[in-house]
Short mmCIF file of C-alpha atoms and ligand atoms in Angstrom, two decimals:
data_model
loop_
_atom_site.label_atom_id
_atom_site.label_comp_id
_atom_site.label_asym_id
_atom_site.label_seq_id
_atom_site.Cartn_x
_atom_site.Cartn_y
_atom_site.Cartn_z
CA UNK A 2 64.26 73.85 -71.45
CA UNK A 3 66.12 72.92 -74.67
CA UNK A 4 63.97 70.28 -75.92
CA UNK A 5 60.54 68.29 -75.40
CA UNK A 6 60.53 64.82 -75.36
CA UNK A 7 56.99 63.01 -76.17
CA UNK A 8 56.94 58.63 -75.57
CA UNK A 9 53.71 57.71 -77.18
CA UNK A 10 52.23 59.39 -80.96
CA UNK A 11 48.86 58.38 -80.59
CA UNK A 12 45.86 60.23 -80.20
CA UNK A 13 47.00 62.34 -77.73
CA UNK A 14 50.93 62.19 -78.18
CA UNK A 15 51.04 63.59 -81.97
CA UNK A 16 48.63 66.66 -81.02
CA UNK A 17 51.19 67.35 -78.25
CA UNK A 18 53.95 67.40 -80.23
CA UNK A 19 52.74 69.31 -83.40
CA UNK A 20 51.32 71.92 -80.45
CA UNK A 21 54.51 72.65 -78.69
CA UNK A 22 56.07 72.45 -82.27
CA UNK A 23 54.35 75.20 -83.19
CA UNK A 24 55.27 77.88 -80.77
CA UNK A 25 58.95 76.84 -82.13
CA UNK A 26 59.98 74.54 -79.61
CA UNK A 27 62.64 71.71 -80.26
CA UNK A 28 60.92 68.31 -80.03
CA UNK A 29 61.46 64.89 -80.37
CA UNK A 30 59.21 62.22 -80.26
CA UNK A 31 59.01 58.39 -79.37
CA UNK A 32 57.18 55.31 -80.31
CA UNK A 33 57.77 51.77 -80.30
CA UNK A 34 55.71 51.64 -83.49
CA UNK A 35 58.01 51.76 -86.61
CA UNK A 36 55.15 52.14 -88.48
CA UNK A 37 53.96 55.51 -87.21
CA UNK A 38 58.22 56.83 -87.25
CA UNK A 39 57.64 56.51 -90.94
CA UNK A 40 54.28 57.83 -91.30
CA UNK A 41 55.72 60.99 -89.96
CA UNK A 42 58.49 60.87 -91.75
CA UNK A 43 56.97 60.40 -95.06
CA UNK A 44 54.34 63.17 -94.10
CA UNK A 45 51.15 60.72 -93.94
CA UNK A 46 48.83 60.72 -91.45
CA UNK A 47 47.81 57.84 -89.33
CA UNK A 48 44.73 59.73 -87.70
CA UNK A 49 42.03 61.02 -89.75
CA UNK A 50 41.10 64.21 -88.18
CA UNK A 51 44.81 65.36 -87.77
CA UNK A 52 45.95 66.38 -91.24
CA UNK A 53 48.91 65.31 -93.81
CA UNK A 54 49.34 69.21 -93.44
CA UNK A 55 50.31 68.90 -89.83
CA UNK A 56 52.46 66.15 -90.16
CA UNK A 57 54.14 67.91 -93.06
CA UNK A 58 54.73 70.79 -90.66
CA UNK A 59 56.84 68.29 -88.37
CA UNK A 60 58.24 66.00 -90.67
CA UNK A 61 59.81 69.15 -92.56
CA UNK A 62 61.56 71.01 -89.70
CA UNK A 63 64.64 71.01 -88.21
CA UNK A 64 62.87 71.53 -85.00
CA UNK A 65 61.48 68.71 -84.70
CA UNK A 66 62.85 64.41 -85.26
CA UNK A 67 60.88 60.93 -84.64
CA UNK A 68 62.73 58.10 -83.36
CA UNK A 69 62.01 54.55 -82.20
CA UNK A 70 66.14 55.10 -80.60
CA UNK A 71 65.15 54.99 -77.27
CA UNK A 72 68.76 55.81 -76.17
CA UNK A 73 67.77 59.41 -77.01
CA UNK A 74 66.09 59.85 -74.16
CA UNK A 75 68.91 61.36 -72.74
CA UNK A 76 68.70 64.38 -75.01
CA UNK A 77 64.85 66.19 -74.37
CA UNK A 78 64.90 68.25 -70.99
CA UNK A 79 61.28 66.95 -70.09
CA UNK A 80 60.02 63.60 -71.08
CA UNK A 81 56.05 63.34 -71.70
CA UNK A 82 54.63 60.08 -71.39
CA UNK A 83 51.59 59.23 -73.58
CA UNK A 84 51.28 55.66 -74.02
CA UNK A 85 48.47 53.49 -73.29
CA UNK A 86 46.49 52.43 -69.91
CA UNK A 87 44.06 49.85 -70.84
CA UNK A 88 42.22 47.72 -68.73
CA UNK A 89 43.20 43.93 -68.57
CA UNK A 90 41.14 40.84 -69.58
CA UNK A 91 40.22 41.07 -65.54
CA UNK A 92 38.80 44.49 -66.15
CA UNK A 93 41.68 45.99 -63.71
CA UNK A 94 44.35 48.47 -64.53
CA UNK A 95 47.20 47.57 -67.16
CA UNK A 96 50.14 48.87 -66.29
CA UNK A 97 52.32 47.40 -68.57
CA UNK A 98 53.01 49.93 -71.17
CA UNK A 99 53.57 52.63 -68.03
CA UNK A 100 55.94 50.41 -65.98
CA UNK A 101 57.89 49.28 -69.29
CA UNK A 102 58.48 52.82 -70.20
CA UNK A 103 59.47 53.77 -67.04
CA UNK A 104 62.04 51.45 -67.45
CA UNK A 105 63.32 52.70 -70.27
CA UNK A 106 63.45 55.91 -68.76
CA UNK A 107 65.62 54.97 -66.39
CA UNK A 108 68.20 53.66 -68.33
CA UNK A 109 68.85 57.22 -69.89
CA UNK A 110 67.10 59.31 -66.92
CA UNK A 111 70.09 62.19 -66.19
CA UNK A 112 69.86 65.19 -63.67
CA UNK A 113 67.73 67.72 -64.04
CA UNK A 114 64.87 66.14 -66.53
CA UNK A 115 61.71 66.54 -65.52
CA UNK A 116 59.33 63.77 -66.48
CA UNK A 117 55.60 63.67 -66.94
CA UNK A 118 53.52 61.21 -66.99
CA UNK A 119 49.77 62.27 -69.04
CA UNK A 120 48.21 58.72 -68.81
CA UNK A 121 45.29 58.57 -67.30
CA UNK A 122 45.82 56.13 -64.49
CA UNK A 123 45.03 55.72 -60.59
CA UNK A 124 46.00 58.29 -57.97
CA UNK A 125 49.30 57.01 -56.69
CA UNK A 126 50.78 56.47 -59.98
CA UNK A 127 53.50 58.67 -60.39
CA UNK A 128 54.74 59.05 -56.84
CA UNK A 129 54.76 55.32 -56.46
CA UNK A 130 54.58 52.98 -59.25
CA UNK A 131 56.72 55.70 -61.53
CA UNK A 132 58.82 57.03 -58.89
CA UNK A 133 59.96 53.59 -57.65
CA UNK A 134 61.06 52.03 -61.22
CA UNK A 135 62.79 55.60 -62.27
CA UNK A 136 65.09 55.29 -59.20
CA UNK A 137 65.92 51.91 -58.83
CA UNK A 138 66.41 51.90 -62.34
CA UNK A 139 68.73 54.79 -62.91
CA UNK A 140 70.12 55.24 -59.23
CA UNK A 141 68.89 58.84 -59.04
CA UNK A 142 66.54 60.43 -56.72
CA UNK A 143 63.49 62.10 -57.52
CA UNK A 144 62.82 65.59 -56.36
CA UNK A 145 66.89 66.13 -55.70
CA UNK A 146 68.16 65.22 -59.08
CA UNK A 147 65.20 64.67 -61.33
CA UNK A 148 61.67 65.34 -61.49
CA UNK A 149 58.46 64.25 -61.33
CA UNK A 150 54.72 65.57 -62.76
CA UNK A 151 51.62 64.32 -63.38
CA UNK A 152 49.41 65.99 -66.09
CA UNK A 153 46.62 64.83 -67.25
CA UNK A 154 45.46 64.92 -70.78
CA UNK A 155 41.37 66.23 -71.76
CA UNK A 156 42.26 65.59 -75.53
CA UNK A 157 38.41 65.68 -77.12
CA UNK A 158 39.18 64.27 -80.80
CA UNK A 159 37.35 65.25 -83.42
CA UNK A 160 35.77 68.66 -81.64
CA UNK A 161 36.71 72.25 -83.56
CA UNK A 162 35.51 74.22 -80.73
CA UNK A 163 38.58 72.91 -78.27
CA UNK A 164 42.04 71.87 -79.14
CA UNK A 165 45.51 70.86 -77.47
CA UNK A 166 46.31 74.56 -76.95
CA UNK A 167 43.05 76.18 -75.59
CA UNK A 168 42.25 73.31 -73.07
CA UNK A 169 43.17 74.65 -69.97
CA UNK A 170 46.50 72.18 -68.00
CA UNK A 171 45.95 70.33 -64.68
CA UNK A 172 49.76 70.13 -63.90
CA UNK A 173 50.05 68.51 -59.82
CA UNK A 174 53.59 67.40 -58.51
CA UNK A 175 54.79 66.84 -55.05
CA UNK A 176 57.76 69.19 -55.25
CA UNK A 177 58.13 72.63 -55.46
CA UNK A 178 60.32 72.50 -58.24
CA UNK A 179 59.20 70.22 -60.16
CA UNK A 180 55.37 71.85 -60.08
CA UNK A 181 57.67 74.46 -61.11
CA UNK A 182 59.45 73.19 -63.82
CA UNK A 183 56.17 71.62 -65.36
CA UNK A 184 54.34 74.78 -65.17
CA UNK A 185 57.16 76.62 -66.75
CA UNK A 186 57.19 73.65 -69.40
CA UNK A 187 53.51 73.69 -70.58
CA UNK A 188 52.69 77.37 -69.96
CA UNK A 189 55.11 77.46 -73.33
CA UNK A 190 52.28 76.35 -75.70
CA UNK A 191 49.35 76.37 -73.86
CA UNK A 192 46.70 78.89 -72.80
CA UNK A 193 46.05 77.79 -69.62
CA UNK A 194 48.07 75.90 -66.98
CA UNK A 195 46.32 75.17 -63.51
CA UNK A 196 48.93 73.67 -60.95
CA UNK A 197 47.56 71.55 -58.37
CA UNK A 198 49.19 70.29 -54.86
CA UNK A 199 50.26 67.11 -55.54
CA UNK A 200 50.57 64.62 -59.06
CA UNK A 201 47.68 62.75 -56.66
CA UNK A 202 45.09 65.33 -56.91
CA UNK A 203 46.03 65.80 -60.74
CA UNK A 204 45.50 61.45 -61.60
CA UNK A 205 42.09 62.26 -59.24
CA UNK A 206 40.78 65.47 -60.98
CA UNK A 207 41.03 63.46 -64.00
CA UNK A 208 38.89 60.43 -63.16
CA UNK A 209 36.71 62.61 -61.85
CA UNK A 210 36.45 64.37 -65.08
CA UNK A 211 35.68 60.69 -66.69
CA UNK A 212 33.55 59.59 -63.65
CA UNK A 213 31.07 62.53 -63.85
CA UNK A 214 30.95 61.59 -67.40
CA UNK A 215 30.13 57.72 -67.08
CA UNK A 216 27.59 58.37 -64.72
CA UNK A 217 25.72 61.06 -65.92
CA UNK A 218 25.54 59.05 -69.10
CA UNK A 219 24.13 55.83 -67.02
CA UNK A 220 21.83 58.35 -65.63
CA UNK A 221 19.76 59.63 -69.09
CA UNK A 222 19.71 55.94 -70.54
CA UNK A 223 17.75 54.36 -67.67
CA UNK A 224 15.66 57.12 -68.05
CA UNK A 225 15.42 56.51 -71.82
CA UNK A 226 14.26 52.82 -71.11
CA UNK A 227 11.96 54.46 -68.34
CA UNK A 228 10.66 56.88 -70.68
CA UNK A 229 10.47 54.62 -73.85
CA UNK A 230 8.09 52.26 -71.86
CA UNK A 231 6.40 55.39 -71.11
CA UNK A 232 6.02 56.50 -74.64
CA UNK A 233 7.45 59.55 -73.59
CA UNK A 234 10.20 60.90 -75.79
CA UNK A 235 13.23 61.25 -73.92
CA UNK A 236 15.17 64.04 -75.74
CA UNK A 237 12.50 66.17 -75.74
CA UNK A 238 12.49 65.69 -71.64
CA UNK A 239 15.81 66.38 -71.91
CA UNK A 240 15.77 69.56 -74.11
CA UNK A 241 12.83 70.59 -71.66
CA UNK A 242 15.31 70.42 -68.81
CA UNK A 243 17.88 72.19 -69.90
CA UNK A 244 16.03 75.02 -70.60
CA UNK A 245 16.58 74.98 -66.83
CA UNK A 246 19.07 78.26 -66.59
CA UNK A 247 20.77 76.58 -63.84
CA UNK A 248 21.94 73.42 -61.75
CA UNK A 249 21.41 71.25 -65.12
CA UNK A 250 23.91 69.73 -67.63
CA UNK A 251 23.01 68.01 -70.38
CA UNK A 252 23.76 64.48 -71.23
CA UNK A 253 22.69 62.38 -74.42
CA UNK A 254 21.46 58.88 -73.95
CA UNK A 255 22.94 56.48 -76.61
CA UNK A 256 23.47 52.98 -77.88
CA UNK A 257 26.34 52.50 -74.89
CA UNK A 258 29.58 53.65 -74.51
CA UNK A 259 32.54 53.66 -75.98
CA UNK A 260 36.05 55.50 -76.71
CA UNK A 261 39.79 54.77 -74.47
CA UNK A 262 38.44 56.64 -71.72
CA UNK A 263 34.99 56.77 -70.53
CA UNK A 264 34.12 52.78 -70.30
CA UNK A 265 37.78 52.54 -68.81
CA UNK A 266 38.90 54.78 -66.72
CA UNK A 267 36.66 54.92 -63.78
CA UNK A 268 37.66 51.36 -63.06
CA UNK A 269 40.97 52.40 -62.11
CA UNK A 270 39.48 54.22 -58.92
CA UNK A 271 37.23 50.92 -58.51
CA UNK A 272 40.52 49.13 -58.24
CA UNK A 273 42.68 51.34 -56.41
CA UNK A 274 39.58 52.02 -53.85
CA UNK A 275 39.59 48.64 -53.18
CA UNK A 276 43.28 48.71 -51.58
CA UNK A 277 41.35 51.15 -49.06
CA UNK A 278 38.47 48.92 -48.18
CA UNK A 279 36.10 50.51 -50.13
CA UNK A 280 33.05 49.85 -53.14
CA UNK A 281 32.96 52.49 -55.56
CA UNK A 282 29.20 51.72 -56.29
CA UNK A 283 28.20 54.06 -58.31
CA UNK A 284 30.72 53.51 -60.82
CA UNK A 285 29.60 49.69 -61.16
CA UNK A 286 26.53 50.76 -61.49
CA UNK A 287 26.92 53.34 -64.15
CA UNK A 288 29.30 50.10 -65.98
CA UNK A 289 26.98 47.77 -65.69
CA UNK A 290 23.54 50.67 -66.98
CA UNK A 291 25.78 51.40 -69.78
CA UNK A 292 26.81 48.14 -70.66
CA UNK A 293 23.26 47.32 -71.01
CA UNK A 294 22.33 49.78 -74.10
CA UNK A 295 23.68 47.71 -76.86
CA UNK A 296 21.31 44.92 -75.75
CA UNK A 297 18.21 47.07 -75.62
CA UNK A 298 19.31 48.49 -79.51
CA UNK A 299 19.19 44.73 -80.61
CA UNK A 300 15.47 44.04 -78.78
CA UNK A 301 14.55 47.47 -80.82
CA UNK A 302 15.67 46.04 -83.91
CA UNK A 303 13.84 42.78 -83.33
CA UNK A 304 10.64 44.55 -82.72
CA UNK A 305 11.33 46.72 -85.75
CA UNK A 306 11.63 43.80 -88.01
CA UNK A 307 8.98 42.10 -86.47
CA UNK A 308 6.66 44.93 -87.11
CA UNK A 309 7.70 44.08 -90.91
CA UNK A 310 6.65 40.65 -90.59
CA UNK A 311 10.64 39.74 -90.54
CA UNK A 312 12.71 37.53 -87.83
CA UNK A 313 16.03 39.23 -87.21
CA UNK A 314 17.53 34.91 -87.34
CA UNK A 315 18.32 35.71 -91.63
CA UNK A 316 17.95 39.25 -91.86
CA UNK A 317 20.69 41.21 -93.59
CA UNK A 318 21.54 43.85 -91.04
CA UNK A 319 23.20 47.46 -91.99
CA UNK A 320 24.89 48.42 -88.75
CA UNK A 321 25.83 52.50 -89.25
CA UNK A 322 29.41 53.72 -87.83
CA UNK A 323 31.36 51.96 -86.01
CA UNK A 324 33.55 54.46 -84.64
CA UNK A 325 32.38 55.40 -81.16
CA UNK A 326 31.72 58.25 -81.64
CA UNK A 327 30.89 60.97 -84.69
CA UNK A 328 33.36 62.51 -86.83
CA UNK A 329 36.08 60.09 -85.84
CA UNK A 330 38.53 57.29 -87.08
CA UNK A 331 38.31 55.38 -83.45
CA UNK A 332 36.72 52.54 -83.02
CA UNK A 333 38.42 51.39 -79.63
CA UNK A 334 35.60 50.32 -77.37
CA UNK A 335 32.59 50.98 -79.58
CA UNK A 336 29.20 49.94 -78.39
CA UNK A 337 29.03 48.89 -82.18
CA UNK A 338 31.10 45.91 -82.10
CA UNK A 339 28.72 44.98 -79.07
CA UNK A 340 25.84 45.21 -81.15
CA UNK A 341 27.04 43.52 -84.09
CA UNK A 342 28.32 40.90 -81.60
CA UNK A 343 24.88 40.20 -80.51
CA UNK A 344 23.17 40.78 -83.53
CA UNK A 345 25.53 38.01 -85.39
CA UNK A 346 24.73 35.46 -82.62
CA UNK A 347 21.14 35.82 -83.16
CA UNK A 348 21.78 35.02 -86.72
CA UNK A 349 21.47 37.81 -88.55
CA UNK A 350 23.86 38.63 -91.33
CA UNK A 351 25.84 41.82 -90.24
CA UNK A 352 27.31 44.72 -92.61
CA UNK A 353 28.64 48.12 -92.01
CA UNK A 354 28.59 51.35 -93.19
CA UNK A 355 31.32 54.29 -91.80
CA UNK A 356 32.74 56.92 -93.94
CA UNK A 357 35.73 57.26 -91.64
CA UNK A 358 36.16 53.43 -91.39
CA UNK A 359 36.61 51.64 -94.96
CA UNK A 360 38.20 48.56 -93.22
CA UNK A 361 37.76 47.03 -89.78
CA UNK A 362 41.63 46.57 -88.89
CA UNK A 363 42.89 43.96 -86.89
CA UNK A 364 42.51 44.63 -83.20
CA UNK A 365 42.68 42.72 -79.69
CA UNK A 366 39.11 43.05 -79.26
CA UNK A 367 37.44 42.45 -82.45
CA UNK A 368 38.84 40.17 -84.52
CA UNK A 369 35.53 38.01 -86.21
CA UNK A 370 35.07 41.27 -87.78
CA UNK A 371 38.89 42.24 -89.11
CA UNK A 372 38.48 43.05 -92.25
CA UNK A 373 34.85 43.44 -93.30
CA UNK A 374 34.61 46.04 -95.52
CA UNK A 375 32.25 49.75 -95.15
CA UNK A 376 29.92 48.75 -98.00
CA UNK A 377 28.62 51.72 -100.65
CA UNK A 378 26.95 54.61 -100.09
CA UNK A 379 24.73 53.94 -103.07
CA UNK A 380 20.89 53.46 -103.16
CA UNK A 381 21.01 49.81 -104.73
CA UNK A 382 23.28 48.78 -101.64
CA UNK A 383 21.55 50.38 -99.21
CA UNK A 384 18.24 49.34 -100.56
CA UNK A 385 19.15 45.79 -100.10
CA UNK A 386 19.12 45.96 -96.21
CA UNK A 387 16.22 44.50 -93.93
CA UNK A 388 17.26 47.19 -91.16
CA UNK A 389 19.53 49.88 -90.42
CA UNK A 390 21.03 50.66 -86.89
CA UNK A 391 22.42 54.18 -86.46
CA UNK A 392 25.14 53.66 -83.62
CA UNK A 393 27.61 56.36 -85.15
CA UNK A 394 25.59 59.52 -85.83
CA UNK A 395 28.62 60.72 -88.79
CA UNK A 396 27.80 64.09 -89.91
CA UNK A 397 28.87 62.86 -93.11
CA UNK A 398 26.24 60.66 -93.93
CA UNK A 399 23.26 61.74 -95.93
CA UNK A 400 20.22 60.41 -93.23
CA UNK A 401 17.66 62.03 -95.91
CA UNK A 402 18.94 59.67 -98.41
CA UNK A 403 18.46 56.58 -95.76
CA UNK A 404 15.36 57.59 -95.20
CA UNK A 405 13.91 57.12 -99.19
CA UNK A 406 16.16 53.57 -99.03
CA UNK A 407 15.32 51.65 -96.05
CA UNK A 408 11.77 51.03 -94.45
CA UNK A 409 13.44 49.82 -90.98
CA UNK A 410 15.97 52.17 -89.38
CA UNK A 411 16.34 51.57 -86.07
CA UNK A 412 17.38 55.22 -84.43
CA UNK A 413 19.65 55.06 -81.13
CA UNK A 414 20.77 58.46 -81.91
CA UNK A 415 18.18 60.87 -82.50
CA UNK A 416 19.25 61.72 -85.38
CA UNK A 417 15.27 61.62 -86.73
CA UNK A 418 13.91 63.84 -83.69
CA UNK A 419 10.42 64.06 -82.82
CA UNK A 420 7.58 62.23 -84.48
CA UNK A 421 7.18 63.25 -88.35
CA UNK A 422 4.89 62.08 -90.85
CA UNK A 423 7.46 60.46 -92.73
CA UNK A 424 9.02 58.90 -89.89
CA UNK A 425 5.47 56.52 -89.15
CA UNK A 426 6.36 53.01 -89.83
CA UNK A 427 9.96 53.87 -90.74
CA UNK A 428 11.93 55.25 -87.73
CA UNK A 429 11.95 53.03 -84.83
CA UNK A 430 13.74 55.05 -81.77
CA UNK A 431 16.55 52.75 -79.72
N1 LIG B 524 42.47 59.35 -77.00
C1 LIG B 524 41.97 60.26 -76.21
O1 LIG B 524 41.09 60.99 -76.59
C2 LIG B 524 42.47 60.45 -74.78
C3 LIG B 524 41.98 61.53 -74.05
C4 LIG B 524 42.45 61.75 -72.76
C5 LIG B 524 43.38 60.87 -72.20
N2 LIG B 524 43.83 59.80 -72.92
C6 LIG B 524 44.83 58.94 -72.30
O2 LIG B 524 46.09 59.16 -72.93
C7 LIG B 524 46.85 57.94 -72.97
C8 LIG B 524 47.24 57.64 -74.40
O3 LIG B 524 46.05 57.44 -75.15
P1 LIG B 524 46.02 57.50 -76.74
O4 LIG B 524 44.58 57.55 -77.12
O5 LIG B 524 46.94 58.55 -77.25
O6 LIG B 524 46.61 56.05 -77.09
P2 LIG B 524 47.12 55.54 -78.52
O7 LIG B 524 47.00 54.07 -78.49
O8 LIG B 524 46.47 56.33 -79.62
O9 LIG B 524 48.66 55.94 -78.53
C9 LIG B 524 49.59 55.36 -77.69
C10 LIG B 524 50.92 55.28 -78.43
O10 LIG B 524 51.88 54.76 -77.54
C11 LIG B 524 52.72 53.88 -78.25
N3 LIG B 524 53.35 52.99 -77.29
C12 LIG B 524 52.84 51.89 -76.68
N4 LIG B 524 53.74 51.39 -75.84
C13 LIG B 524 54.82 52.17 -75.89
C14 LIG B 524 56.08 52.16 -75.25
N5 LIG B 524 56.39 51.21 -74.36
N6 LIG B 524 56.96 53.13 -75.56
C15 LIG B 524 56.65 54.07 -76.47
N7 LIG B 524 55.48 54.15 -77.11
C16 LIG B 524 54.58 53.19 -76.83
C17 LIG B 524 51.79 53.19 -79.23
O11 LIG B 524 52.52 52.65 -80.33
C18 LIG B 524 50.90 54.36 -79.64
O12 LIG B 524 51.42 55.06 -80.75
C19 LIG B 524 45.96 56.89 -72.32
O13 LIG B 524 46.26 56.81 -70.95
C20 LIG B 524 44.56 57.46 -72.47
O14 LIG B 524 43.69 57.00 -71.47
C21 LIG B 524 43.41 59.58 -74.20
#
């Protein structure tokens, strides 16, 4: 294979193609974003924890161009697909940005390419939905004179222990060759390719992955409201259990969840399940757990403040990170904006603090909060504040300082374990 073709520089498309950059591959990448093209070219980053030094790499080879030309998608010898696969306003799959670069595809699609879709998405996908617009669209036929994969990405932003390279592949197609040919491709730049039967099992494995997650999550926060009402401290139940050598994994209770694939994702089995008759109950039920959290953070915040005598109706509110998770520019899905949602309705007057955040941009979602600003890290500002909510636990934030400049932090994160002195009358757990 001559050159890599990668339709989609997001979070998981840019990684992809600065990885198979680096072991001196030929690349070229896609977007219908303008914006990002240029980024790249002018050797700026668009996400924080990928570096101007990495974009520099591509933007100065020969190896490697960014396009929005479409029409060149006649040129890479595999096409990656990394765009988008939200759910709708009906909480069911969106295809959209699949189907309408499938299209595309198939106006340039030529023998022998071998494409791959990496969005997560329902089982069926590719061999149905992908397959069916690629041929009518380009009057080829898949497994004869193109190719089809499925490969799922486990992209974990943010975490130095794991990257693009040492997570190991899930690579499933339906055909010999083109398992083949996708096993050959990826086995290129990463450590560890593991071909399945079918792109079916490969779309599965990978809600799985995300399924295991959501629920096990629903799991420790009803125990944490169990527990709470118990007065029994939940993560030190939990660090008691996983002293437990074996048939335990740990999972952190929080303020809800958030992130492009946890609170999604397992609805795409819930709605492909249903074509098959069946309830995928434990998934609601894990959605509708988690969905709770950011309500219960609020009634801690009201009791908080009413322990000071305050109503939270007037209060000036500090809400902290509102990325959804630590360490992290990404704010897609964040229980935060729940919270804050909540918190303005009851009439409290809401602020943020995020060191990776110093503007809320303009999204589908959010957009009574577009561009309220991170306010400063400074003891006067803080200081002002009736109560602090840690949603984001940043491990750039100095939580010692909070502590000496607000009286009311309300703590869905732990990040104040156990029950210290200095805590009494303070730290309020959520
Ligand atoms: N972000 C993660 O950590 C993560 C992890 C695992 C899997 N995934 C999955 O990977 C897929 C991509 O997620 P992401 O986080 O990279 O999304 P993203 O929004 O960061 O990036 C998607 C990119 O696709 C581009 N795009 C949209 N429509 C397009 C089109 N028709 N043609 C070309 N480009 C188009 C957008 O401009 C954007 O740059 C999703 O299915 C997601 O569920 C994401």
């Amino acid at each position: 294979m001559d050159k890599i073709g990668i339709i989609g520089l997001g979070y998981v498309g840019l990684p992809l193609l600065w990885t198979f950059h680096q072991v001196g591959e030929k690349v070229i990448g896609f977007d219908v974003d303008p914006e990002k093209i240029n980024s790249i070219n002018a050797g700026k980053t668009y996400i924080k924890h990928f570096k101007d030094e990495q974009i520099q790499d591509l933007s100065s080879s020969d190896l490697c161009e960014v396009t929005t030309d479409f029409s060149r998608l006649d040129e890479p010898d595999a096409i990656l697909i990394c765009v988008p696969t939200p759910l709708d306003h009906h909480r069911e799959p969106d295809m959209t940005y699949v189907e309408e670069t499938a299209k595309t595809i198939s106006e340039y699609l030529r023998k022998g390419q071998l494409v791959v879709l990496e969005s997560t998405t329902y089982p069926g996908t590719s061999d149905e939905l992908m397959k069916d617009i690629l041929e009518k669209g380009s009057g080829l036929k898949a497994g004869v004179d193109f190719f089809i994969a499925y490969s799922p990405e486990r992209e974990d932003p943010g975490n130095p222990d794991f990257n693009t390279k040492s997570i190991p592949k899930v690579v499933g197609a339906s055909t010999e060759k083109a398992r083949e040919l996708a096993v050959e491709l990826y086995s290129k730049a990463l450590d560890k390719v593991v071909p399945v039967s079918s792109a079916k099992v490969a779309e599965s494995a990978k809600l799985l992955e995300n399924i295991f997650r959501s629920v096990n999550i629903a799991l420790v926060n009803e125990m944490k409201l169990v527990m709470d009402a118990m007065d029994i401290d939940i993560h030190e139940v939990i660090d008691a259990a996983a002293t437990k050598p074996f048939g335990f994994m740990k999972f952190t209770p929080g303020p809800g969840l958030g992130g492009h694939c946890i609170p999604i994702d397992p609805f795409y089995l819930t709605w492909k399940a249903r074509e098959f008759g069946l309830n995928t109950r434990f998934i609601e039920l894990a959605g509708e757990v988690n969905n709770a959290m950011p309500q219960f953070v609020v009634d801690k915040t009201m009791l908080a403040l009413n322990e000071k005598g305050k109503a939270l109706n007037g209060s000036k509110v500090l809400i902290l990170g509102i990325a959804y998770k630590p360490n992290v520019d990404d704010m897609r899905e964040s229980p935060s904006f729940s919270v804050m949602d909540k918190l303005k309705a009851l009439g409290a007057e809401v602020s943020f603090y995020d060191p990776w955040i110093p503007v809320i941009p303009s999204s589908r979602e959010h957009m009574q909060w577009k561009g309220l600003e991170s306010v400063d890290w400074t003891k006067d500002s803080i200081s002002e504040f009736d109560a602090a909510i840690i949603v984001t636990d940043h491990r750039d934030v100095d939580y010692s300082e909070l502590l000496n400049w607000c009286d009311c932090i309300v703590d869905s994160r732990n990040v104040y374990p156990g029950n210290r002195e200095e805590y009494k009358g303070r730290v309020f757990k959520a």
